[in-house]
C-alpha cells in the first residue's frame, strides 16, 4: 500500500500518518523530518535547506527528489509506505510518478486532509514538538502527561522554528501556490480522497480508515 498525505502545513499529515503506521506497519517517509534531522546533524543538505525552511519556503526540488526516490529503494518500503510532505510541487509529483512507473508501480491513495487557513493558524500555535525524538503534541488536542515534557523520551517540548505565526502564514501562501495544484493532479489519476481535517483526531482517523480499509 503506497499512500501520499496531502494537505496544508498543520492539517495533520504527520499525526495521521503515525496512526496508519501503527495499524498497517509500513514506514512513513517525511521529507520535513529528514530535512530537520539533517539540520540537527549539520550536514551539507541541512545547511542548504535551513534558510528556505526558516523562511517558510520550499527547499528546491533537486534537493528532495533524489533523496526520496533513493529512500523508496530501501528494504522496509517493499510492502508500501506513507509519504508525508512529498511531493509538494508538480515537478516532484512527476518525478515520483516516473520513478514508480519505471518499476511498474504507482501510488494507491492520495489523502488530502482539508482545513481552512484560519483554523490551521489557530491550531499551529498549540503544536509542540520534542527536541529530542521529534514526537508531536498539542497543548489542547494532544497534551503531554507533563506540560513541556515528551511522553516518549522525556525530551523538552518546543515550538518549531517555522511555527511562528508569520512563518505559518507564509507557508500557507506557498502551499496554495505550489502544493494545492497536486489535488487536481491526483484527482486526474483517480486516486484522490478528500478528508475533513476538522473532525478531530479520532474522526479523521476513522475517515482515513474508511478509505484504505475498503
Ligand atoms: P513539513 O515538516 O513537511 O511541514 P508541513 O507540511 O508544513 O506540515 P507540518 O509538519 O507543519 O504539519 P502536519 O500536516 O504534519 O501537521 P501535524 O500532524 O504536525 O515541512 C517543513 C518544511 O520543510 C517546509 O516548509 C519546506 O521548507 C521543507 N520541505 C519539506 N518537504 C519538502 C518537499 N517535499 N519539498 C520542498 N521542501 C520541503 O499537526 C499539526 C498540529 O495539529 C499538531 O499539534 C497535532 O497534534 C494537531 N492535530 C493534527 N491532527 C489533528 C486533528 N484531527 N484534530 C485536532 N488536532 C490535530
PDB file of C-alpha atoms and ligand atoms in Angstrom:
ATOM      1  CA  UNK A   1       0.000   0.000   0.000  1.00  0.00           C
ATOM      2  CA  UNK A   2       1.519   3.281  -1.126  1.00  0.00           C
ATOM      3  CA  UNK A   3      -0.007   6.431   0.331  1.00  0.00           C
ATOM      4  CA  UNK A   4       0.609  10.139  -0.110  1.00  0.00           C
ATOM      5  CA  UNK A   5      -0.521  12.530   2.620  1.00  0.00           C
ATOM      6  CA  UNK A   6      -1.545  15.849   1.116  1.00  0.00           C
ATOM      7  CA  UNK A   7      -2.737  18.928   2.953  1.00  0.00           C
ATOM      8  CA  UNK A   8      -1.644  22.339   4.124  1.00  0.00           C
ATOM      9  CA  UNK A   9       1.017  22.802   6.810  1.00  0.00           C
ATOM     10  CA  UNK A  10      -0.524  21.769  10.132  1.00  0.00           C
ATOM     11  CA  UNK A  11      -3.523  19.985   8.596  1.00  0.00           C
ATOM     12  CA  UNK A  12      -2.479  16.808  10.429  1.00  0.00           C
ATOM     13  CA  UNK A  13      -0.442  14.839   7.858  1.00  0.00           C
ATOM     14  CA  UNK A  14       2.224  13.725  10.345  1.00  0.00           C
ATOM     15  CA  UNK A  15      -0.242  12.971  13.141  1.00  0.00           C
ATOM     16  CA  UNK A  16      -2.445  10.768  10.978  1.00  0.00           C
ATOM     17  CA  UNK A  17       0.467   9.140   9.131  1.00  0.00           C
ATOM     18  CA  UNK A  18       1.513   7.889  12.575  1.00  0.00           C
ATOM     19  CA  UNK A  19      -1.926   6.294  13.031  1.00  0.00           C
ATOM     20  CA  UNK A  20      -1.642   4.492   9.685  1.00  0.00           C
ATOM     21  CA  UNK A  21       1.877   3.245  10.561  1.00  0.00           C
ATOM     22  CA  UNK A  22       0.626   1.740  13.818  1.00  0.00           C
ATOM     23  CA  UNK A  23      -2.216  -0.042  12.034  1.00  0.00           C
ATOM     24  CA  UNK A  24      -0.573  -1.173   8.789  1.00  0.00           C
ATOM     25  CA  UNK A  25       3.119  -1.410   9.749  1.00  0.00           C
ATOM     26  CA  UNK A  26       4.506   0.450   6.782  1.00  0.00           C
ATOM     27  CA  UNK A  27       7.128   3.201   7.174  1.00  0.00           C
ATOM     28  CA  UNK A  28       6.482   6.925   6.947  1.00  0.00           C
ATOM     29  CA  UNK A  29       8.851   8.971   4.875  1.00  0.00           C
ATOM     30  CA  UNK A  30       8.585  12.595   5.962  1.00  0.00           C
ATOM     31  CA  UNK A  31      10.751  14.960   3.961  1.00  0.00           C
ATOM     32  CA  UNK A  32      10.282  17.596   6.700  1.00  0.00           C
ATOM     33  CA  UNK A  33      11.645  15.177   9.340  1.00  0.00           C
ATOM     34  CA  UNK A  34      14.536  14.094   7.104  1.00  0.00           C
ATOM     35  CA  UNK A  35      15.478  17.727   6.447  1.00  0.00           C
ATOM     36  CA  UNK A  36      15.196  18.694  10.146  1.00  0.00           C
ATOM     37  CA  UNK A  37      17.409  15.709  11.062  1.00  0.00           C
ATOM     38  CA  UNK A  38      19.983  16.889   8.527  1.00  0.00           C
ATOM     39  CA  UNK A  39      19.885  20.391  10.026  1.00  0.00           C
ATOM     40  CA  UNK A  40      20.410  18.914  13.504  1.00  0.00           C
ATOM     41  CA  UNK A  41      23.376  16.892  12.262  1.00  0.00           C
ATOM     42  CA  UNK A  42      24.833  19.869  10.382  1.00  0.00           C
ATOM     43  CA  UNK A  43      25.065  18.004   7.057  1.00  0.00           C
ATOM     44  CA  UNK A  44      25.582  19.780   3.725  1.00  0.00           C
ATOM     45  CA  UNK A  45      21.914  19.116   2.853  1.00  0.00           C
ATOM     46  CA  UNK A  46      20.830  20.535   6.224  1.00  0.00           C
ATOM     47  CA  UNK A  47      22.911  23.693   5.706  1.00  0.00           C
ATOM     48  CA  UNK A  48      21.391  24.232   2.277  1.00  0.00           C
ATOM     49  CA  UNK A  49      17.824  23.520   3.432  1.00  0.00           C
ATOM     50  CA  UNK A  50      17.744  25.577   6.656  1.00  0.00           C
ATOM     51  CA  UNK A  51      17.425  29.041   5.129  1.00  0.00           C
ATOM     52  CA  UNK A  52      14.467  28.000   2.987  1.00  0.00           C
ATOM     53  CA  UNK A  53      12.709  26.238   5.855  1.00  0.00           C
ATOM     54  CA  UNK A  54      13.149  29.075   8.364  1.00  0.00           C
ATOM     55  CA  UNK A  55      11.740  31.477   5.765  1.00  0.00           C
ATOM     56  CA  UNK A  56       8.692  29.237   5.225  1.00  0.00           C
ATOM     57  CA  UNK A  57       9.702  28.488   1.632  1.00  0.00           C
ATOM     58  CA  UNK A  58      10.090  25.140  -0.100  1.00  0.00           C
ATOM     59  CA  UNK A  59      13.506  23.552  -0.423  1.00  0.00           C
ATOM     60  CA  UNK A  60      14.433  23.301  -4.142  1.00  0.00           C
ATOM     61  CA  UNK A  61      13.050  20.202  -5.920  1.00  0.00           C
ATOM     62  CA  UNK A  62      16.507  18.886  -6.817  1.00  0.00           C
ATOM     63  CA  UNK A  63      17.438  18.607  -3.122  1.00  0.00           C
ATOM     64  CA  UNK A  64      14.436  16.441  -2.216  1.00  0.00           C
ATOM     65  CA  UNK A  65      13.524  14.339  -5.282  1.00  0.00           C
ATOM     66  CA  UNK A  66      16.607  12.084  -5.339  1.00  0.00           C
ATOM     67  CA  UNK A  67      16.517  11.824  -1.586  1.00  0.00           C
ATOM     68  CA  UNK A  68      13.003  10.359  -1.636  1.00  0.00           C
ATOM     69  CA  UNK A  69      13.462   8.148  -4.692  1.00  0.00           C
ATOM     70  CA  UNK A  70      16.608   6.635  -3.060  1.00  0.00           C
ATOM     71  CA  UNK A  71      14.750   6.130   0.219  1.00  0.00           C
ATOM     72  CA  UNK A  72      11.978   4.184  -1.552  1.00  0.00           C
ATOM     73  CA  UNK A  73      14.609   1.644  -2.664  1.00  0.00           C
ATOM     74  CA  UNK A  74      15.203   0.561   0.927  1.00  0.00           C
ATOM     75  CA  UNK A  75      14.029  -2.859   2.062  1.00  0.00           C
ATOM     76  CA  UNK A  76      11.453  -1.581   4.544  1.00  0.00           C
ATOM     77  CA  UNK A  77       9.499   0.016   1.665  1.00  0.00           C
ATOM     78  CA  UNK A  78       8.843  -3.218  -0.197  1.00  0.00           C
ATOM     79  CA  UNK A  79       5.311  -3.641   1.238  1.00  0.00           C
ATOM     80  CA  UNK A  80       4.456   0.032   0.905  1.00  0.00           C
ATOM     81  CA  UNK A  81       4.974   3.384   2.622  1.00  0.00           C
ATOM     82  CA  UNK A  82       3.401   6.685   3.505  1.00  0.00           C
ATOM     83  CA  UNK A  83       4.839   9.828   2.001  1.00  0.00           C
ATOM     84  CA  UNK A  84       4.314  12.781   4.344  1.00  0.00           C
ATOM     85  CA  UNK A  85       5.188  16.156   2.818  1.00  0.00           C
ATOM     86  CA  UNK A  86       6.302  14.778  -0.546  1.00  0.00           C
ATOM     87  CA  UNK A  87       5.512  15.529  -3.306  1.00  0.00           C
ATOM     88  CA  UNK A  88       4.923  19.222  -2.775  1.00  0.00           C
ATOM     89  CA  UNK A  89       5.215  20.594  -6.294  1.00  0.00           C
ATOM     90  CA  UNK A  90       4.091  19.352  -9.709  1.00  0.00           C
ATOM     91  CA  UNK A  91       7.727  18.604 -10.759  1.00  0.00           C
ATOM     92  CA  UNK A  92       8.162  16.496  -7.580  1.00  0.00           C
ATOM     93  CA  UNK A  93       4.906  14.616  -8.327  1.00  0.00           C
ATOM     94  CA  UNK A  94       6.005  13.973 -11.908  1.00  0.00           C
ATOM     95  CA  UNK A  95       9.428  12.746 -10.745  1.00  0.00           C
ATOM     96  CA  UNK A  96       7.718  10.343  -8.342  1.00  0.00           C
ATOM     97  CA  UNK A  97       5.223   9.078 -10.933  1.00  0.00           C
ATOM     98  CA  UNK A  98       8.076   8.451 -13.387  1.00  0.00           C
ATOM     99  CA  UNK A  99      10.338   6.728 -10.836  1.00  0.00           C
ATOM    100  CA  UNK A 100       7.491   4.383  -9.849  1.00  0.00           C
ATOM    101  CA  UNK A 101       6.382   3.800 -13.432  1.00  0.00           C
ATOM    102  CA  UNK A 102       9.869   2.542 -14.310  1.00  0.00           C
ATOM    103  CA  UNK A 103       9.277  -0.218 -11.752  1.00  0.00           C
ATOM    104  CA  UNK A 104       5.697  -0.912 -12.877  1.00  0.00           C
ATOM    105  CA  UNK A 105       4.363   0.669  -9.669  1.00  0.00           C
ATOM    106  CA  UNK A 106       2.021   3.501  -8.740  1.00  0.00           C
ATOM    107  CA  UNK A 107       0.658   5.306  -5.688  1.00  0.00           C
ATOM    108  CA  UNK A 108      -2.601   3.760  -4.389  1.00  0.00           C
ATOM    109  CA  UNK A 109      -4.063   6.624  -2.341  1.00  0.00           C
ATOM    110  CA  UNK A 110      -3.520  10.380  -2.166  1.00  0.00           C
ATOM    111  CA  UNK A 111      -5.246  11.501   1.047  1.00  0.00           C
ATOM    112  CA  UNK A 112      -5.922  15.224   1.120  1.00  0.00           C
ATOM    113  CA  UNK A 113      -6.575  16.465   4.669  1.00  0.00           C
ATOM    114  CA  UNK A 114      -8.592  19.637   4.223  1.00  0.00           C
ATOM    115  CA  UNK A 115      -8.703  22.609   6.569  1.00  0.00           C
ATOM    116  CA  UNK A 116      -9.354  26.346   6.287  1.00  0.00           C
ATOM    117  CA  UNK A 117      -6.304  28.589   6.734  1.00  0.00           C
ATOM    118  CA  UNK A 118      -7.602  30.319   9.864  1.00  0.00           C
ATOM    119  CA  UNK A 119      -8.293  27.001  11.607  1.00  0.00           C
ATOM    120  CA  UNK A 120      -4.717  25.972  10.792  1.00  0.00           C
ATOM    121  CA  UNK A 121      -3.237  29.209  12.144  1.00  0.00           C
ATOM    122  CA  UNK A 122      -5.221  28.751  15.375  1.00  0.00           C
ATOM    123  CA  UNK A 123      -4.149  25.108  15.670  1.00  0.00           C
ATOM    124  CA  UNK A 124      -0.456  25.657  14.932  1.00  0.00           C
ATOM    125  CA  UNK A 125       0.051  27.965  17.902  1.00  0.00           C
ATOM    126  CA  UNK A 126      -0.598  24.922  20.128  1.00  0.00           C
ATOM    127  CA  UNK A 127       1.708  22.444  18.378  1.00  0.00           C
ATOM    128  CA  UNK A 128       4.718  21.334  20.451  1.00  0.00           C
ATOM    129  CA  UNK A 129       7.472  19.081  19.128  1.00  0.00           C
ATOM    130  CA  UNK A 130      10.006  17.097  21.144  1.00  0.00           C
ATOM    131  CA  UNK A 131      13.517  18.492  20.634  1.00  0.00           C
ATOM    132  CA  UNK A 132      14.963  15.006  21.191  1.00  0.00           C
ATOM    133  CA  UNK A 133      12.758  12.438  19.394  1.00  0.00           C
ATOM    134  CA  UNK A 134      10.553  14.668  17.190  1.00  0.00           C
ATOM    135  CA  UNK A 135       7.208  13.426  18.613  1.00  0.00           C
ATOM    136  CA  UNK A 136       4.358  15.891  18.085  1.00  0.00           C
ATOM    137  CA  UNK A 137       1.867  17.054  20.723  1.00  0.00           C
ATOM    138  CA  UNK A 138      -0.715  19.794  21.023  1.00  0.00           C
ATOM    139  CA  UNK A 139      -1.330  21.885  24.122  1.00  0.00           C
ATOM    140  CA  UNK A 140      -5.101  21.274  23.844  1.00  0.00           C
ATOM    141  CA  UNK A 141      -5.761  18.414  21.392  1.00  0.00           C
ATOM    142  CA  UNK A 142      -2.948  16.009  22.353  1.00  0.00           C
ATOM    143  CA  UNK A 143      -1.495  17.321  25.610  1.00  0.00           C
ATOM    144  CA  UNK A 144       1.558  15.571  27.071  1.00  0.00           C
ATOM    145  CA  UNK A 145       1.144  13.980  30.528  1.00  0.00           C
ATOM    146  CA  UNK A 146       3.528  16.580  31.998  1.00  0.00           C
ATOM    147  CA  UNK A 147       3.454  20.068  30.483  1.00  0.00           C
ATOM    148  CA  UNK A 148       6.508  20.756  28.302  1.00  0.00           C
ATOM    149  CA  UNK A 149       7.871  17.188  28.596  1.00  0.00           C
ATOM    150  CA  UNK A 150       7.752  14.468  25.924  1.00  0.00           C
ATOM    151  CA  UNK A 151       5.742  11.367  26.962  1.00  0.00           C
ATOM    152  CA  UNK A 152       8.013   9.112  24.889  1.00  0.00           C
ATOM    153  CA  UNK A 153      11.548  10.160  25.856  1.00  0.00           C
ATOM    154  CA  UNK A 154      11.336  12.939  28.471  1.00  0.00           C
ATOM    155  CA  UNK A 155      12.765  15.483  26.000  1.00  0.00           C
ATOM    156  CA  UNK A 156      11.820  19.152  26.058  1.00  0.00           C
ATOM    157  CA  UNK A 157       8.752  20.159  24.015  1.00  0.00           C
ATOM    158  CA  UNK A 158       9.281  23.234  21.868  1.00  0.00           C
ATOM    159  CA  UNK A 159       7.516  25.384  19.279  1.00  0.00           C
ATOM    160  CA  UNK A 160       9.029  24.502  15.887  1.00  0.00           C
ATOM    161  CA  UNK A 161      11.219  27.259  14.372  1.00  0.00           C
ATOM    162  CA  UNK A 162       8.845  27.584  11.420  1.00  0.00           C
ATOM    163  CA  UNK A 163       5.657  27.639  13.561  1.00  0.00           C
ATOM    164  CA  UNK A 164       5.859  31.357  14.393  1.00  0.00           C
ATOM    165  CA  UNK A 165       2.525  32.876  13.209  1.00  0.00           C
ATOM    166  CA  UNK A 166       4.125  34.981  10.436  1.00  0.00           C
ATOM    167  CA  UNK A 167       6.050  31.981   9.075  1.00  0.00           C
ATOM    168  CA  UNK A 168       2.892  29.840   9.204  1.00  0.00           C
ATOM    169  CA  UNK A 169       1.094  32.446   7.050  1.00  0.00           C
ATOM    170  CA  UNK A 170       4.000  32.405   4.593  1.00  0.00           C
ATOM    171  CA  UNK A 171       3.926  28.585   4.464  1.00  0.00           C
ATOM    172  CA  UNK A 172       0.181  28.633   3.787  1.00  0.00           C
ATOM    173  CA  UNK A 173       0.746  31.027   0.874  1.00  0.00           C
ATOM    174  CA  UNK A 174       3.437  28.735  -0.539  1.00  0.00           C
ATOM    175  CA  UNK A 175       1.092  25.761  -0.062  1.00  0.00           C
ATOM    176  CA  UNK A 176      -1.752  27.372  -2.058  1.00  0.00           C
ATOM    177  CA  UNK A 177       0.568  28.427  -4.840  1.00  0.00           C
ATOM    178  CA  UNK A 178       2.827  25.383  -5.243  1.00  0.00           C
ATOM    179  CA  UNK A 179       1.283  22.372  -3.481  1.00  0.00           C
ATOM    180  CA  UNK A 180      -2.503  22.734  -3.835  1.00  0.00           C
ATOM    181  CA  UNK A 181      -2.288  22.043  -7.628  1.00  0.00           C
ATOM    182  CA  UNK A 182      -1.406  18.450  -6.669  1.00  0.00           C
ATOM    183  CA  UNK A 183      -5.054  17.952  -5.688  1.00  0.00           C
ATOM    184  CA  UNK A 184      -6.078  18.199  -9.358  1.00  0.00           C
ATOM    185  CA  UNK A 185      -3.028  16.172 -10.410  1.00  0.00           C
ATOM    186  CA  UNK A 186      -4.039  13.207  -8.234  1.00  0.00           C
ATOM    187  CA  UNK A 187      -7.736  13.677  -8.987  1.00  0.00           C
ATOM    188  CA  UNK A 188      -6.720  13.180 -12.616  1.00  0.00           C
ATOM    189  CA  UNK A 189      -5.077   9.884 -11.643  1.00  0.00           C
ATOM    190  CA  UNK A 190      -8.297   8.813  -9.901  1.00  0.00           C
ATOM    191  CA  UNK A 191      -6.637   8.257  -6.508  1.00  0.00           C
ATOM    192  CA  UNK A 192      -7.532  11.442  -4.596  1.00  0.00           C
ATOM    193  CA  UNK A 193      -9.593  11.121  -1.400  1.00  0.00           C
ATOM    194  CA  UNK A 194     -10.699  14.221   0.470  1.00  0.00           C
ATOM    195  CA  UNK A 195     -10.689  14.002   4.273  1.00  0.00           C
ATOM    196  CA  UNK A 196     -12.247  16.651   6.530  1.00  0.00           C
ATOM    197  CA  UNK A 197      -9.345  17.696   8.790  1.00  0.00           C
ATOM    198  CA  UNK A 198     -11.600  19.420  11.319  1.00  0.00           C
ATOM    199  CA  UNK A 199     -13.131  16.166  12.563  1.00  0.00           C
ATOM    200  CA  UNK A 200     -10.768  15.762  15.499  1.00  0.00           C
ATOM    201  CA  UNK A 201      -8.120  13.085  15.933  1.00  0.00           C
ATOM    202  CA  UNK A 202     -10.477  10.091  16.066  1.00  0.00           C
ATOM    203  CA  UNK A 203     -12.822  11.420  13.393  1.00  0.00           C
ATOM    204  CA  UNK A 204     -10.009  11.940  10.888  1.00  0.00           C
ATOM    205  CA  UNK A 205      -8.505   8.530  11.711  1.00  0.00           C
ATOM    206  CA  UNK A 206     -11.898   6.910  11.059  1.00  0.00           C
ATOM    207  CA  UNK A 207     -12.344   8.777   7.775  1.00  0.00           C
ATOM    208  CA  UNK A 208      -8.899   7.592   6.628  1.00  0.00           C
ATOM    209  CA  UNK A 209      -9.619   4.003   7.673  1.00  0.00           C
ATOM    210  CA  UNK A 210     -12.892   4.117   5.727  1.00  0.00           C
ATOM    211  CA  UNK A 211     -10.874   4.863   2.575  1.00  0.00           C
ATOM    212  CA  UNK A 212      -7.973   2.454   2.931  1.00  0.00           C
ATOM    213  CA  UNK A 213      -9.801  -0.454   4.587  1.00  0.00           C
ATOM    214  CA  UNK A 214     -12.330  -0.587   1.779  1.00  0.00           C
TER     215      UNK A 214
HETATM  216  P1  LIG B   1       6.980  19.615   6.962  1.00  0.00           P
HETATM  217  O1  LIG B   1       7.632  19.190   8.198  1.00  0.00           O
HETATM  218  O2  LIG B   1       6.512  18.615   5.984  1.00  0.00           O
HETATM  219  O3  LIG B   1       5.826  20.610   7.372  1.00  0.00           O
HETATM  220  P2  LIG B   1       4.376  20.853   6.747  1.00  0.00           P
HETATM  221  O4  LIG B   1       3.942  20.177   5.537  1.00  0.00           O
HETATM  222  O5  LIG B   1       4.351  22.318   6.702  1.00  0.00           O
HETATM  223  O6  LIG B   1       3.490  20.148   7.721  1.00  0.00           O
HETATM  224  P3  LIG B   1       3.590  20.142   9.223  1.00  0.00           P
HETATM  225  O7  LIG B   1       4.578  19.132   9.713  1.00  0.00           O
HETATM  226  O8  LIG B   1       3.791  21.547   9.718  1.00  0.00           O
HETATM  227  O9  LIG B   1       2.101  19.757   9.615  1.00  0.00           O
HETATM  228  P4  LIG B   1       1.293  18.406   9.544  1.00  0.00           P
HETATM  229  O10 LIG B   1       0.288  18.487   8.452  1.00  0.00           O
HETATM  230  O11 LIG B   1       2.187  17.203   9.577  1.00  0.00           O
HETATM  231  O12 LIG B   1       0.507  18.566  10.915  1.00  0.00           O
HETATM  232  P5  LIG B   1       0.686  17.794  12.300  1.00  0.00           P
HETATM  233  O13 LIG B   1       0.300  16.377  12.154  1.00  0.00           O
HETATM  234  O14 LIG B   1       2.003  18.106  12.939  1.00  0.00           O
HETATM  235  O15 LIG B   1       7.925  20.623   6.144  1.00  0.00           O
HETATM  236  C1  LIG B   1       8.624  21.681   6.792  1.00  0.00           C
HETATM  237  C2  LIG B   1       9.450  22.436   5.759  1.00  0.00           C
HETATM  238  O16 LIG B   1      10.402  21.535   5.148  1.00  0.00           O
HETATM  239  C3  LIG B   1       8.677  23.030   4.578  1.00  0.00           C
HETATM  240  O17 LIG B   1       8.111  24.288   4.872  1.00  0.00           O
HETATM  241  C4  LIG B   1       9.766  23.082   3.486  1.00  0.00           C
HETATM  242  O18 LIG B   1      10.621  24.187   3.687  1.00  0.00           O
HETATM  243  C5  LIG B   1      10.570  21.815   3.755  1.00  0.00           C
HETATM  244  N1  LIG B   1      10.103  20.660   2.957  1.00  0.00           N
HETATM  245  C6  LIG B   1       9.566  19.508   3.437  1.00  0.00           C
HETATM  246  N2  LIG B   1       9.244  18.683   2.442  1.00  0.00           N
HETATM  247  C7  LIG B   1       9.565  19.326   1.294  1.00  0.00           C
HETATM  248  C8  LIG B   1       9.439  18.989  -0.075  1.00  0.00           C
HETATM  249  N3  LIG B   1       8.900  17.809  -0.480  1.00  0.00           N
HETATM  250  N4  LIG B   1       9.859  19.889  -0.998  1.00  0.00           N
HETATM  251  C9  LIG B   1      10.395  21.074  -0.628  1.00  0.00           C
HETATM  252  N5  LIG B   1      10.533  21.453   0.658  1.00  0.00           N
HETATM  253  C10 LIG B   1      10.125  20.583   1.622  1.00  0.00           C
HETATM  254  O19 LIG B   1      -0.488  18.520  13.125  1.00  0.00           O
HETATM  255  C11 LIG B   1      -0.407  19.878  13.491  1.00  0.00           C
HETATM  256  C12 LIG B   1      -0.931  20.043  14.932  1.00  0.00           C
HETATM  257  O20 LIG B   1      -2.328  19.751  14.956  1.00  0.00           O
HETATM  258  C13 LIG B   1      -0.278  19.083  15.931  1.00  0.00           C
HETATM  259  O21 LIG B   1      -0.081  19.772  17.152  1.00  0.00           O
HETATM  260  C14 LIG B   1      -1.316  17.952  16.093  1.00  0.00           C
HETATM  261  O22 LIG B   1      -1.267  17.417  17.388  1.00  0.00           O
HETATM  262  C15 LIG B   1      -2.637  18.666  15.838  1.00  0.00           C
HETATM  263  N6  LIG B   1      -3.608  17.828  15.104  1.00  0.00           N
HETATM  264  C16 LIG B   1      -3.358  17.072  13.995  1.00  0.00           C
HETATM  265  N7  LIG B   1      -4.486  16.488  13.542  1.00  0.00           N
HETATM  266  C17 LIG B   1      -5.478  16.896  14.386  1.00  0.00           C
HETATM  267  C18 LIG B   1      -6.882  16.656  14.428  1.00  0.00           C
HETATM  268  N8  LIG B   1      -7.502  15.851  13.525  1.00  0.00           N
HETATM  269  N9  LIG B   1      -7.599  17.252  15.413  1.00  0.00           N
HETATM  270  C19 LIG B   1      -7.001  18.046  16.322  1.00  0.00           C
HETATM  271  N10 LIG B   1      -5.678  18.328  16.347  1.00  0.00           N
HETATM  272  C20 LIG B   1      -4.918  17.758  15.385  1.00  0.00           C
END
